[in-house]
PDB file of C-alpha atoms in Angstrom:
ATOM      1  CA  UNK D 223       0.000   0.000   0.000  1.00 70.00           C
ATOM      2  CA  UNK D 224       1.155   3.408  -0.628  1.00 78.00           C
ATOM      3  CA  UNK D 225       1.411   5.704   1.855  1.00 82.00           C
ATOM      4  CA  UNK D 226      -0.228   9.241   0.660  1.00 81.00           C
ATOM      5  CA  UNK D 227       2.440  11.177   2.996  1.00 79.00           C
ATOM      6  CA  UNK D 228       5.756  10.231   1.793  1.00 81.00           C
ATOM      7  CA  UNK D 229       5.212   8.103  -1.116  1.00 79.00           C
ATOM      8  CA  UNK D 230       6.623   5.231   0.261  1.00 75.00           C
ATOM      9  CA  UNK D 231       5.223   1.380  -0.920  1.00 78.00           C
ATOM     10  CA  UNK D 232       4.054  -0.478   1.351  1.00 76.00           C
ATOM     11  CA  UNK D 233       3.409  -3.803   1.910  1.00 74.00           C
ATOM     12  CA  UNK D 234       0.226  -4.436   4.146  1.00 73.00           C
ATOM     13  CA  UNK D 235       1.030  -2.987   7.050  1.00 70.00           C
ATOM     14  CA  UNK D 236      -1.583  -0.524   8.822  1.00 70.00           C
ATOM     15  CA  UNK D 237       1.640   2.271   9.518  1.00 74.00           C
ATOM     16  CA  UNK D 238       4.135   3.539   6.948  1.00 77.00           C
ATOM     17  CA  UNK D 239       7.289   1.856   7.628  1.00 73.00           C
ATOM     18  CA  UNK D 240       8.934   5.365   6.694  1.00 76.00           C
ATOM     19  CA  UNK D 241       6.952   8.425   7.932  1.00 78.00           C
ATOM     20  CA  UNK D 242       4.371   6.159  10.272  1.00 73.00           C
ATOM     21  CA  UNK D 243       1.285   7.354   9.047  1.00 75.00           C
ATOM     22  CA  UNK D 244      -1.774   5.410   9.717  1.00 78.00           C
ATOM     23  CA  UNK D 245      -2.081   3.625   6.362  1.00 75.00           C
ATOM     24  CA  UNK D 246      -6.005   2.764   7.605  1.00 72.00           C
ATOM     25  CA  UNK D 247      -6.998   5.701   8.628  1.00 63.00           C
ATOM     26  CA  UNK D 248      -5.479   7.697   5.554  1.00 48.00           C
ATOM     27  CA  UNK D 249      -7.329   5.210   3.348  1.00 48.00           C
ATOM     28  CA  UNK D 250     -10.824   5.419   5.117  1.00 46.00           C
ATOM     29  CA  UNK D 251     -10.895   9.115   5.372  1.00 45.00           C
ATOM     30  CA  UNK D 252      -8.288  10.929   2.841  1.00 48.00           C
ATOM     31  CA  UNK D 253      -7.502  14.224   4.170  1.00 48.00           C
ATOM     32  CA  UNK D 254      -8.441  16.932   0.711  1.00 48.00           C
ATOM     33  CA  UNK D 255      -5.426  18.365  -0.275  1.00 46.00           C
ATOM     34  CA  UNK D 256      -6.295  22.399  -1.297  1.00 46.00           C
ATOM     35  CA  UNK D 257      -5.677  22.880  -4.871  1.00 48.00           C
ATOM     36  CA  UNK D 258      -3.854  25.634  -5.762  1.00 45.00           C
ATOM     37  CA  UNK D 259      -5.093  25.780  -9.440  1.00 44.00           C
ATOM     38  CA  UNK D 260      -8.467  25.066  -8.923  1.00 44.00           C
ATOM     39  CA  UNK D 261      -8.328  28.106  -6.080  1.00 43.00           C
ATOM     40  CA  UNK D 262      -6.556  30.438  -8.559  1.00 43.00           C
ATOM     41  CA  UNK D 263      -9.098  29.629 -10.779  1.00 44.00           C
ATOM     42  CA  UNK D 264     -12.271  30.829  -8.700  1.00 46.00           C
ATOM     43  CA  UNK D 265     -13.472  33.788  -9.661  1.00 47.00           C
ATOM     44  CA  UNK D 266     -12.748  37.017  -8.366  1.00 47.00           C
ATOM     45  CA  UNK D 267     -16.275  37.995  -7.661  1.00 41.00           C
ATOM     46  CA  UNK D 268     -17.172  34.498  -6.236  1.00 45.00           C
ATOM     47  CA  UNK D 269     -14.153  35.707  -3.699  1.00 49.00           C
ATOM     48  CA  UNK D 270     -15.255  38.865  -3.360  1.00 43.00           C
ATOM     49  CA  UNK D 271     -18.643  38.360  -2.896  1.00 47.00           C
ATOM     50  CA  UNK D 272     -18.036  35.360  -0.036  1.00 50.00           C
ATOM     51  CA  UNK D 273     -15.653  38.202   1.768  1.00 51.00           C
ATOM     52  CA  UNK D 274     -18.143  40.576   1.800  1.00 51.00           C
ATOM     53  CA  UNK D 275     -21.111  37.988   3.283  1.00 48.00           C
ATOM     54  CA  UNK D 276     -18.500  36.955   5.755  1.00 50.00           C
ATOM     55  CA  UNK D 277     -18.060  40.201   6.857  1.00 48.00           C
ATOM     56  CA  UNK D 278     -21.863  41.303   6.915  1.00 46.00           C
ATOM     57  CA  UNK D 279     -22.614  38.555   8.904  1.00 48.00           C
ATOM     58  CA  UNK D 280     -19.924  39.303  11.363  1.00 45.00           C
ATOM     59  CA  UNK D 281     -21.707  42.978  11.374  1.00 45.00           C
ATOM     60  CA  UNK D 282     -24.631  42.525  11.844  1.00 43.00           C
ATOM     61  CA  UNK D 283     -24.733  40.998  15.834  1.00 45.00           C
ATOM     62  CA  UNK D 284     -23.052  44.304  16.763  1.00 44.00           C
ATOM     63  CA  UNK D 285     -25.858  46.576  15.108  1.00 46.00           C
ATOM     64  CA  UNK D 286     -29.007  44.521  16.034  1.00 48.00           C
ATOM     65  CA  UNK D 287     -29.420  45.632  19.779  1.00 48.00           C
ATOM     66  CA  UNK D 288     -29.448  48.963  18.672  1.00 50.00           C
ATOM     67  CA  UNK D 289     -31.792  48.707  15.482  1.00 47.00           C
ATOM     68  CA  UNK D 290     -34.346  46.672  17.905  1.00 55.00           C
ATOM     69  CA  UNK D 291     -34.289  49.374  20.712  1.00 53.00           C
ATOM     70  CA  UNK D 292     -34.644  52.107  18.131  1.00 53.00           C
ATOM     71  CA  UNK D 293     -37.928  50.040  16.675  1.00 53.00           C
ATOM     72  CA  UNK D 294     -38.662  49.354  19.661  1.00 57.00           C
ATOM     73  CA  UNK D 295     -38.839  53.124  20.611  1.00 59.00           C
ATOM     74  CA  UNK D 296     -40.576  53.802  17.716  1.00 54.00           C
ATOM     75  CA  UNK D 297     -43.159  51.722  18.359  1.00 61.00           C
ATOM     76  CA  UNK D 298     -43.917  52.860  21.967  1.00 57.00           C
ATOM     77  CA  UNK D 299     -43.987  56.466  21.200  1.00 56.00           C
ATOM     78  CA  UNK D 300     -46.047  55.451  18.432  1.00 58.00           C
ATOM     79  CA  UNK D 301     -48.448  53.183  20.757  1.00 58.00           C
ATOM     80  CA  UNK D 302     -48.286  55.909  23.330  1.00 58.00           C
ATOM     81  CA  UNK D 303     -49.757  59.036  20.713  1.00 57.00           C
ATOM     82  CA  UNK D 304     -52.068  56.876  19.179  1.00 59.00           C
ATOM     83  CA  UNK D 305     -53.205  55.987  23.001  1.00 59.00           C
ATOM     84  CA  UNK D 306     -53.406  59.476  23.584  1.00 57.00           C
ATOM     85  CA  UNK D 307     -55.108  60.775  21.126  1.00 61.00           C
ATOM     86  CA  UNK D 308     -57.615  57.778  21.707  1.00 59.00           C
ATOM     87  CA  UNK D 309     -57.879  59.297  25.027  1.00 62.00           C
ATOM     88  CA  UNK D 310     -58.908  62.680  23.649  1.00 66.00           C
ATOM     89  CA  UNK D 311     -61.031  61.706  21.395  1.00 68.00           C
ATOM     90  CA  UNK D 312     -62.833  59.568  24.074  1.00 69.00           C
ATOM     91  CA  UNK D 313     -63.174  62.343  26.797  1.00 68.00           C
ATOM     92  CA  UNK D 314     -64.184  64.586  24.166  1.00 72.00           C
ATOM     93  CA  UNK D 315     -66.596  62.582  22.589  1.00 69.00           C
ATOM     94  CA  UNK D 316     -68.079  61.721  26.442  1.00 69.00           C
ATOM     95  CA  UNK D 317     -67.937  65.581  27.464  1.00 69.00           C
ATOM     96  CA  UNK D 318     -70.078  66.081  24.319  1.00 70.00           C
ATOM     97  CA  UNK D 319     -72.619  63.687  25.635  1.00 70.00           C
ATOM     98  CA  UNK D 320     -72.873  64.974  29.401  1.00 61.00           C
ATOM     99  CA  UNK D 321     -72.771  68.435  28.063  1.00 64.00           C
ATOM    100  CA  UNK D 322     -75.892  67.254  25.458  1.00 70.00           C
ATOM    101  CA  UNK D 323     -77.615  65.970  28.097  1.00 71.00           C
ATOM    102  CA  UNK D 324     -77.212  68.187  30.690  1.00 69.00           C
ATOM    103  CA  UNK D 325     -78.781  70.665  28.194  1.00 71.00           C
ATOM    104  CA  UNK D 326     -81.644  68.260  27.198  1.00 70.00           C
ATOM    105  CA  UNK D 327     -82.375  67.725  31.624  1.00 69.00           C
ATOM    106  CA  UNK D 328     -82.295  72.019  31.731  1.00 71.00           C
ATOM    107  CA  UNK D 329     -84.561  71.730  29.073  1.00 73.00           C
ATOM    108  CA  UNK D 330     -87.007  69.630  29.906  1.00 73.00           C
ATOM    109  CA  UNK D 331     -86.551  70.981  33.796  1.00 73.00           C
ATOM    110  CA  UNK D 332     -87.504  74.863  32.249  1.00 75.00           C
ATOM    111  CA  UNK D 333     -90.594  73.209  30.590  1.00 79.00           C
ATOM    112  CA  UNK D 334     -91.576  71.319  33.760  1.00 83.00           C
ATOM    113  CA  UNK D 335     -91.458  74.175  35.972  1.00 85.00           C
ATOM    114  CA  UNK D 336     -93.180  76.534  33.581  1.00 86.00           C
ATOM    115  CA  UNK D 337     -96.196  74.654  33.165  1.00 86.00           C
ATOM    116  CA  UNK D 338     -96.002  74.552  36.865  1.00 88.00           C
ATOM    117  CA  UNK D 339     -95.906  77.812  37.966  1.00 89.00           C
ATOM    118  CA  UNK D 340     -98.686  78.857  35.381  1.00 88.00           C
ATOM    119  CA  UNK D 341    -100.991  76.066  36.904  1.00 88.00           C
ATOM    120  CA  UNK D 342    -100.137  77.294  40.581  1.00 90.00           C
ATOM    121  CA  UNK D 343    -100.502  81.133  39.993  1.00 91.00           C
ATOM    122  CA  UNK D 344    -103.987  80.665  39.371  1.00 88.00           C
ATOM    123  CA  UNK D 345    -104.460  78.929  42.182  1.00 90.00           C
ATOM    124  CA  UNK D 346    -101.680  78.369  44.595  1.00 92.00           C
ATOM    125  CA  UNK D 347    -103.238  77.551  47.681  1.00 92.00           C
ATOM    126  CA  UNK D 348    -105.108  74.527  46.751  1.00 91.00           C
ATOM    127  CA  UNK D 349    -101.848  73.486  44.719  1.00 91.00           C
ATOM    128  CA  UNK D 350    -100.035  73.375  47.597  1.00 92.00           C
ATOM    129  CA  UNK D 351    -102.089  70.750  49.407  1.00 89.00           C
ATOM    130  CA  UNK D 352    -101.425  68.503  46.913  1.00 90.00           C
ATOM    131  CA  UNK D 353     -97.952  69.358  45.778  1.00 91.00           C
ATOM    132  CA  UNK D 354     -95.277  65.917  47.107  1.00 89.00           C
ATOM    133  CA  UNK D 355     -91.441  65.224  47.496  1.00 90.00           C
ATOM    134  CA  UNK D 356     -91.176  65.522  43.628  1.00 90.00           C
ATOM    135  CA  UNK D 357     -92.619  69.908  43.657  1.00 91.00           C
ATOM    136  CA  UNK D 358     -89.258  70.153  45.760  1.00 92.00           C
ATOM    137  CA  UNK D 359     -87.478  71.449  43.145  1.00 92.00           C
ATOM    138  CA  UNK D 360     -89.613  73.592  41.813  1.00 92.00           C
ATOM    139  CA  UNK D 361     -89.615  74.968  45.289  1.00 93.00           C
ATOM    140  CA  UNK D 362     -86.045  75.348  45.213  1.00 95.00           C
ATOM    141  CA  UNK D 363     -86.377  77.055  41.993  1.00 94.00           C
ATOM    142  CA  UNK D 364     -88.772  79.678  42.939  1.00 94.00           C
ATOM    143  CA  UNK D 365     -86.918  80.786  46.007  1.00 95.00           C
ATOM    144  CA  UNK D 366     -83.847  80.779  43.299  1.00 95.00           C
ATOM    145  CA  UNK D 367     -85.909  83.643  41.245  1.00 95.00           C
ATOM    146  CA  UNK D 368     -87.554  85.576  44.314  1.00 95.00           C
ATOM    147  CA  UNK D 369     -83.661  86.241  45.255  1.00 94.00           C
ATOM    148  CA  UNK D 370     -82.426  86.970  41.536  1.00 94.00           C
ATOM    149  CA  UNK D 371     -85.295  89.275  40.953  1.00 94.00           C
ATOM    150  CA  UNK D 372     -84.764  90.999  44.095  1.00 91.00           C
ATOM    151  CA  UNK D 373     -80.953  91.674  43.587  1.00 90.00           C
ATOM    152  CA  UNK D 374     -81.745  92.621  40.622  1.00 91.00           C
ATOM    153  CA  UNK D 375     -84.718  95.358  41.289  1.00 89.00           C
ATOM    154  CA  UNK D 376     -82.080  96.787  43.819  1.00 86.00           C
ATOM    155  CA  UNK D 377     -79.077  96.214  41.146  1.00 86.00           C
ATOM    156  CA  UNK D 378     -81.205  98.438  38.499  1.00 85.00           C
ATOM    157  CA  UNK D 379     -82.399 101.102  41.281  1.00 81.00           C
ATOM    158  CA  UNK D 380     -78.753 101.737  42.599  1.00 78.00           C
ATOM    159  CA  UNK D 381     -77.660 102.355  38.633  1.00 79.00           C
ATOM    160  CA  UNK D 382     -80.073 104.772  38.192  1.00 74.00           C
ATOM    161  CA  UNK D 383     -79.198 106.383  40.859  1.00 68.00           C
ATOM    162  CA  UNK D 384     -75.671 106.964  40.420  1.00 65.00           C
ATOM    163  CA  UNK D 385     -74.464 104.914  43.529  1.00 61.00           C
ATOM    164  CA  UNK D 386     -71.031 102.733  43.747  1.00 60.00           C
ATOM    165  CA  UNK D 387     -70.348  99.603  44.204  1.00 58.00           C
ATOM    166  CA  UNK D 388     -72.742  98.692  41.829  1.00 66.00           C
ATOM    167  CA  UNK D 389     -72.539  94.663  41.648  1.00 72.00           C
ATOM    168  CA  UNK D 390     -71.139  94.480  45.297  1.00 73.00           C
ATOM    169  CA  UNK D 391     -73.903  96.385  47.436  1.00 66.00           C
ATOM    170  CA  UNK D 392     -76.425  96.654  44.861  1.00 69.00           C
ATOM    171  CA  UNK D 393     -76.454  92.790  43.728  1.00 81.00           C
ATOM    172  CA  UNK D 394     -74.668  90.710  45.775  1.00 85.00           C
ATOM    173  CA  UNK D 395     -75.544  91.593  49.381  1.00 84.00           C
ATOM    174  CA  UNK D 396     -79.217  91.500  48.846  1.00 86.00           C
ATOM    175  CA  UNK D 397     -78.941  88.635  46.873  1.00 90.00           C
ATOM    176  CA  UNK D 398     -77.073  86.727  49.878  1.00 91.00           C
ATOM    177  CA  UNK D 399     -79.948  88.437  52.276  1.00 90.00           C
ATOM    178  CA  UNK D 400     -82.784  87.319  50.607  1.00 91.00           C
ATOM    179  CA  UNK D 401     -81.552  83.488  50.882  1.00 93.00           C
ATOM    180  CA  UNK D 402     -80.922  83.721  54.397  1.00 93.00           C
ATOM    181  CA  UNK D 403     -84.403  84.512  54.910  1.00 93.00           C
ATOM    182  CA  UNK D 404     -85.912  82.113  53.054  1.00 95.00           C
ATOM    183  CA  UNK D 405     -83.354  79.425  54.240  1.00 96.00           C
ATOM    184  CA  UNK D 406     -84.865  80.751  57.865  1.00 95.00           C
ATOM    185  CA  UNK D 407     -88.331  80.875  56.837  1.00 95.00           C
ATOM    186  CA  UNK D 408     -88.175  76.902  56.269  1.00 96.00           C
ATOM    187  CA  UNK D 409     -85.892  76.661  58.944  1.00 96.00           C
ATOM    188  CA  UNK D 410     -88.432  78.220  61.548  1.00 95.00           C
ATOM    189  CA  UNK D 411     -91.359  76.324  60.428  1.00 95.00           C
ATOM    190  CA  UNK D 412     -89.480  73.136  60.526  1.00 95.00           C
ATOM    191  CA  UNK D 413     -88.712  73.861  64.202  1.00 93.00           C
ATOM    192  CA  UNK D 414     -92.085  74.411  64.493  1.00 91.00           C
ATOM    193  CA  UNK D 415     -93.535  71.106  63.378  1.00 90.00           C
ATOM    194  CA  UNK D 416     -90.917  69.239  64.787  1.00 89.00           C
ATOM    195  CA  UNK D 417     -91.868  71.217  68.343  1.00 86.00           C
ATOM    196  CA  UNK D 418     -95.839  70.130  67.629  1.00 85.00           C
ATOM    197  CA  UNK D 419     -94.243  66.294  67.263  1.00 85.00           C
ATOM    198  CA  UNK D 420     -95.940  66.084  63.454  1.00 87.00           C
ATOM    199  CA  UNK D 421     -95.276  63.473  60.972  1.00 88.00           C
ATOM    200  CA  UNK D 422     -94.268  65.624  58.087  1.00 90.00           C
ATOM    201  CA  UNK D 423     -91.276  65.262  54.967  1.00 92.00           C
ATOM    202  CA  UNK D 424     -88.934  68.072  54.551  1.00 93.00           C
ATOM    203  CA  UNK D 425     -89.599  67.837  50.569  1.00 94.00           C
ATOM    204  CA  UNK D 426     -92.858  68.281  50.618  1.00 94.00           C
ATOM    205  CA  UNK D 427     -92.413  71.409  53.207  1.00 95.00           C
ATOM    206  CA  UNK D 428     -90.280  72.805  50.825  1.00 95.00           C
ATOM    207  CA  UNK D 429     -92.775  72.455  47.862  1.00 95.00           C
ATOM    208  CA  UNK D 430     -95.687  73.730  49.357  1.00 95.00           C
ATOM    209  CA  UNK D 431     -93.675  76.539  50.899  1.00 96.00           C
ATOM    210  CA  UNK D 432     -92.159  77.058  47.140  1.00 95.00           C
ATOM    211  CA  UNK D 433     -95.614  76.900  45.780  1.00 95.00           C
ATOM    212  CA  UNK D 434     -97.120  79.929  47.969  1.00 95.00           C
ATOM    213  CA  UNK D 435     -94.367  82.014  46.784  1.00 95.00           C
ATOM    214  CA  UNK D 436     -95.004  81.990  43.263  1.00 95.00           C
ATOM    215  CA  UNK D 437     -97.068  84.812  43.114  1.00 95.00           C
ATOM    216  CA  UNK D 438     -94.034  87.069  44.879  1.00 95.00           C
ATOM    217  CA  UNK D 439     -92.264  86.120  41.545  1.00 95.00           C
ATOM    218  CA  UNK D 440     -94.570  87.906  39.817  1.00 95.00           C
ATOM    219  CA  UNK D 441     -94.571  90.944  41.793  1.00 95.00           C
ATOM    220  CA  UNK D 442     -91.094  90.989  41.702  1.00 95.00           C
ATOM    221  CA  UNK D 443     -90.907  90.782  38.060  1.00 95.00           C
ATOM    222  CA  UNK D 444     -93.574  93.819  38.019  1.00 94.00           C
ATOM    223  CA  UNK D 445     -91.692  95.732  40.401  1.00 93.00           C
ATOM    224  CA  UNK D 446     -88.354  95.780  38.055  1.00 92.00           C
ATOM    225  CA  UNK D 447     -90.539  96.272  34.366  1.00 91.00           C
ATOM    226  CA  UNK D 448     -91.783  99.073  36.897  1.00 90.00           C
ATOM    227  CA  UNK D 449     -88.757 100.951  38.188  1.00 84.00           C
ATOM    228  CA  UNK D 450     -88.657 102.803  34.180  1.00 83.00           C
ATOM    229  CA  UNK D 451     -92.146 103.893  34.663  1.00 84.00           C
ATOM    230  CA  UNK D 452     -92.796 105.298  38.727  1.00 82.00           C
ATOM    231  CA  UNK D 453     -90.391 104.351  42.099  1.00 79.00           C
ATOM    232  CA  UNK D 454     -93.513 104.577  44.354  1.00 82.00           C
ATOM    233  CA  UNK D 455     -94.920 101.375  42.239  1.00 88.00           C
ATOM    234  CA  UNK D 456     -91.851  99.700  42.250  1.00 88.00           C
ATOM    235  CA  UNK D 457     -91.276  99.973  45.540  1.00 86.00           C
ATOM    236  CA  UNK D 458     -95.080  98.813  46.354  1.00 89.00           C
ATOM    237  CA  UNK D 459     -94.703  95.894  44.518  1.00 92.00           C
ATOM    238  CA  UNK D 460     -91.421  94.973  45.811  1.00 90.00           C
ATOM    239  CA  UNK D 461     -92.960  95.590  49.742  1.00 90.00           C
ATOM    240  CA  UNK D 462     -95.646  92.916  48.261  1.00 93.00           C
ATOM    241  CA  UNK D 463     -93.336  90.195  47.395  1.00 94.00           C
ATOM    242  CA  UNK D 464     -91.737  90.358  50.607  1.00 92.00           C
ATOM    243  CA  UNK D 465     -95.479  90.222  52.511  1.00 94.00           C
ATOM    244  CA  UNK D 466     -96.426  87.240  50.544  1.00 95.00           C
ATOM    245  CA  UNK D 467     -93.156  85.580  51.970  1.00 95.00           C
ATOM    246  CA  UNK D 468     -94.938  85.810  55.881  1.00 95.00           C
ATOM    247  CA  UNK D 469     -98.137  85.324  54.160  1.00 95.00           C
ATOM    248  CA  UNK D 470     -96.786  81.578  52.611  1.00 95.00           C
ATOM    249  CA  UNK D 471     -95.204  81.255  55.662  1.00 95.00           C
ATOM    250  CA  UNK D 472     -98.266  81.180  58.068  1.00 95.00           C
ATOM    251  CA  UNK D 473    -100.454  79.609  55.367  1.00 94.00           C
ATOM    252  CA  UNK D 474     -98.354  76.513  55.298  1.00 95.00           C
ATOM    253  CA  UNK D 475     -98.335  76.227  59.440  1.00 93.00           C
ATOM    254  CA  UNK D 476    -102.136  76.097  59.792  1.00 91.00           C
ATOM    255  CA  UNK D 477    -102.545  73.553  57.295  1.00 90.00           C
ATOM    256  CA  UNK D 478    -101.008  71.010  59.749  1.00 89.00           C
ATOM    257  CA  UNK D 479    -102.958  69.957  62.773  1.00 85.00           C
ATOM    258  CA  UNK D 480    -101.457  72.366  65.525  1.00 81.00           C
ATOM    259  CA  UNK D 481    -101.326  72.266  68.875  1.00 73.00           C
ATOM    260  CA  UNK D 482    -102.119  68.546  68.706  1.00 64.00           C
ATOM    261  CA  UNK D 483    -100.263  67.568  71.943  1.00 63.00           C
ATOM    262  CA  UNK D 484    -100.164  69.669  75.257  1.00 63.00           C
ATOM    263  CA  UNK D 485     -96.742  71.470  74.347  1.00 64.00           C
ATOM    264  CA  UNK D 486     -95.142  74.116  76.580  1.00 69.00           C
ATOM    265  CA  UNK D 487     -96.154  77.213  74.599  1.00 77.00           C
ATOM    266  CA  UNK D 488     -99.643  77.324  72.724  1.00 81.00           C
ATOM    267  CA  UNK D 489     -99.366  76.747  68.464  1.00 84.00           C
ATOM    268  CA  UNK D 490    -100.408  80.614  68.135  1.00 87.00           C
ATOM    269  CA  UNK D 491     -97.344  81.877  70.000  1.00 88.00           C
ATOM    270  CA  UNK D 492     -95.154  80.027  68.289  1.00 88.00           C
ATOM    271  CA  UNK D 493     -95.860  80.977  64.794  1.00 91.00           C
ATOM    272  CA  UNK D 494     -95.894  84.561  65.801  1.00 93.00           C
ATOM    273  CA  UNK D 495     -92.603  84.208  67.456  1.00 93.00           C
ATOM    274  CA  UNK D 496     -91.787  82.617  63.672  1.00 93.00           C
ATOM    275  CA  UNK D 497     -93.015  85.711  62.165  1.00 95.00           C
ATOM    276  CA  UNK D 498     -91.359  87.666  64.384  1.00 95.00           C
ATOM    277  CA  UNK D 499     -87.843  86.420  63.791  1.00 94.00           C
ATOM    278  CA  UNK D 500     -88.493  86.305  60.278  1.00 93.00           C
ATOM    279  CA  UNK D 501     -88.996  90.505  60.574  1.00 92.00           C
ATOM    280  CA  UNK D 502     -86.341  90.586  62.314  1.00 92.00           C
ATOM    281  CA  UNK D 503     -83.580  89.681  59.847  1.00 90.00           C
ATOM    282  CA  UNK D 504     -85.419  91.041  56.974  1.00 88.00           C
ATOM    283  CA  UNK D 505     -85.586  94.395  59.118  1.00 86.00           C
ATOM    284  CA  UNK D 506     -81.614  93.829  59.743  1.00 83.00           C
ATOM    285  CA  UNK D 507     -79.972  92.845  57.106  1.00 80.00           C
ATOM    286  CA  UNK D 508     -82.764  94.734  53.988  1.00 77.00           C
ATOM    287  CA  UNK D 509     -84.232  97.149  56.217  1.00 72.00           C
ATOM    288  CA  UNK D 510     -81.883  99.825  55.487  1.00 67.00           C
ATOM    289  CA  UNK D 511     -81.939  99.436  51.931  1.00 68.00           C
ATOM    290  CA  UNK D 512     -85.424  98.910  51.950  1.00 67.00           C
ATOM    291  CA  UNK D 513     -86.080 102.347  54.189  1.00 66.00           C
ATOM    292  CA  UNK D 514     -83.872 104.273  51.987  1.00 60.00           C
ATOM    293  CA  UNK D 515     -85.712 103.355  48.823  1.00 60.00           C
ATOM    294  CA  UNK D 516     -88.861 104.463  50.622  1.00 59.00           C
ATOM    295  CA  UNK D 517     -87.157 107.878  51.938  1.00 60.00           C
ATOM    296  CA  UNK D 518     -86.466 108.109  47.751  1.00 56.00           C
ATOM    297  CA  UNK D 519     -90.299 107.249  46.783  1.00 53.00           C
ATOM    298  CA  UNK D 520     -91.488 110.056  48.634  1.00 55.00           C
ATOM    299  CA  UNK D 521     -89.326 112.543  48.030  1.00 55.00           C
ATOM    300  CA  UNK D 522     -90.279 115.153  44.863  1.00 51.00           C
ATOM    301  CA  UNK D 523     -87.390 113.850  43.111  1.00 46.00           C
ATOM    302  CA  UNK D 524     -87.959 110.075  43.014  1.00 45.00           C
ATOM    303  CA  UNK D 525     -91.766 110.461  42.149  1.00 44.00           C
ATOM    304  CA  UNK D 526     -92.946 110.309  38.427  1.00 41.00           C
TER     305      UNK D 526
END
């Protein structure tokens, strides 16, 4: 056998008896031996273009990590906008809806409480017996206008005047004075009842007390159309409003059963001390402006 090392013949030995090579090994698994020509011979391109893949691939691990992140990036700030302006369009599309139907429940309220005051000014005390818990809030609304309309007959009066402190004294103050006596007003007959120990619901004495006041809304809107035409009228007309407040007052007492139980103090002493305190703060806290406007009326300058 011939060794493929060193050329030398063998006989059939498994090792070259010159260089030692395994003669079995060699002949199972012959070791390719490069050739020259044949690589000389490759193309150039072929060469080039395996150098230039070799070397790509090598690239590319170290520029991965950073082409990821940068995706990666992209693709969160991109989540994140479109989240946001998801989020916009959401609350704006849900602000839309509450604002819609807020407007749509003002709506409907204004039409509610319209019909209702026209049915009650023609006859509000028999509409107050059977107003319930759900005339509350036209209650509440009522007292809402008698103190608007007020502040603003005094508002327009102190422009015409010349005074200062226009929007301050001339709005705002009796605006804040007219609520504290209607807030006492209920207050007082609430006191009252509970004193008498009568089964009664805070709604529905807040409806029918809401209910007798309706027609004061009308005076009061009379007394500010008014103030253009004569003072003396105006002022009339506002002293009216403020009567019908006592008036609604009392009327809404005596409809109960007083004096039911054998209380400390008799039913009719008690709703005059009521009435009493109710003059009181109107005396304190409008009286003033009140008594002024009157000094006005009858002077020769303020009448028409």
């Amino acid at each position: 056998m011939k060794c493929p090392v060193c050329n030398h013949e063998n006989g059939d030995a498994h090792f070259c008896e010159r260089c030692g090579s395994n003669l079995t090994q060699t002949t199972s698994s012959p070791t390719p031996v490069p050739n020259s020509e044949s690589a000389a011979s490759e193309p150039e391109y072929t060469r080039w273009s395996s150098t230039q893949a070799t070397s790509s691939q090598a690239s590319v691990p170290s520029n991965t990590p950073s082409v990821s992140i940068h995706k990666e990036q992209a693709r969160e700030s991109t989540g994140t906008n479109d989240h946001a302006s998801a989020g916009d369009n959401s609350s704006n599309q849900w602000n839309n809806i509450v604002q819609n139907e807020k407007v749509q429940q003002a709506k409907e309220v204004s039409k509610q409480y319209l019909s209702y005051f026209l049915s009650v000014l023609a006859r509000p005390y028999q509409t107050m017996k059977t107003v319930g818990d759900q005339h509350s809030l036209n209650g509440w609304l009522t007292m809402a206008l008698i103190a608007v309309l007020s502040s603003t007959y005094f508002l327009i009066t102190f422009s015409r005047i010349g005074m200062d402190g226009l929007f301050i004294g001339g709005f705002l103050r009796p605006l804040l004075f007219t609520v504290i006596i209607l807030i006492a007003s209920i207050a007082l007959m609430y006191a009252i009842l509970k004193i008498e120990k009568i089964t009664f619901r805070p709604k529905t004495l807040v409806a029918q007390f809401g209910t007798l006041l309706v027609p004061a809304v009308v005076s009061l809107v009379l007394a500010n159309l008014f103030i253009i035409i004569s003072y003396s009228i105006a002022i009339s007309l506002l002293a009216v409003s403020y009567i019908i407040i006592f008036v609604a007052l009392n009327a809404v007492l005596f409809q109960y059963p007083l004096n039911r139980t054998q209380a400390a103090i008799d039913s009719m002493y008690s709703v005059l001390i009521a009435n009493v305190v109710v003059f009181f703060i109107l005396y304190r806290l409008l009286g003033e402006i009140i008594i002024g406007l009157i000094g006005m009326m009858l002077s020769p300058f303020g009448r028409l």
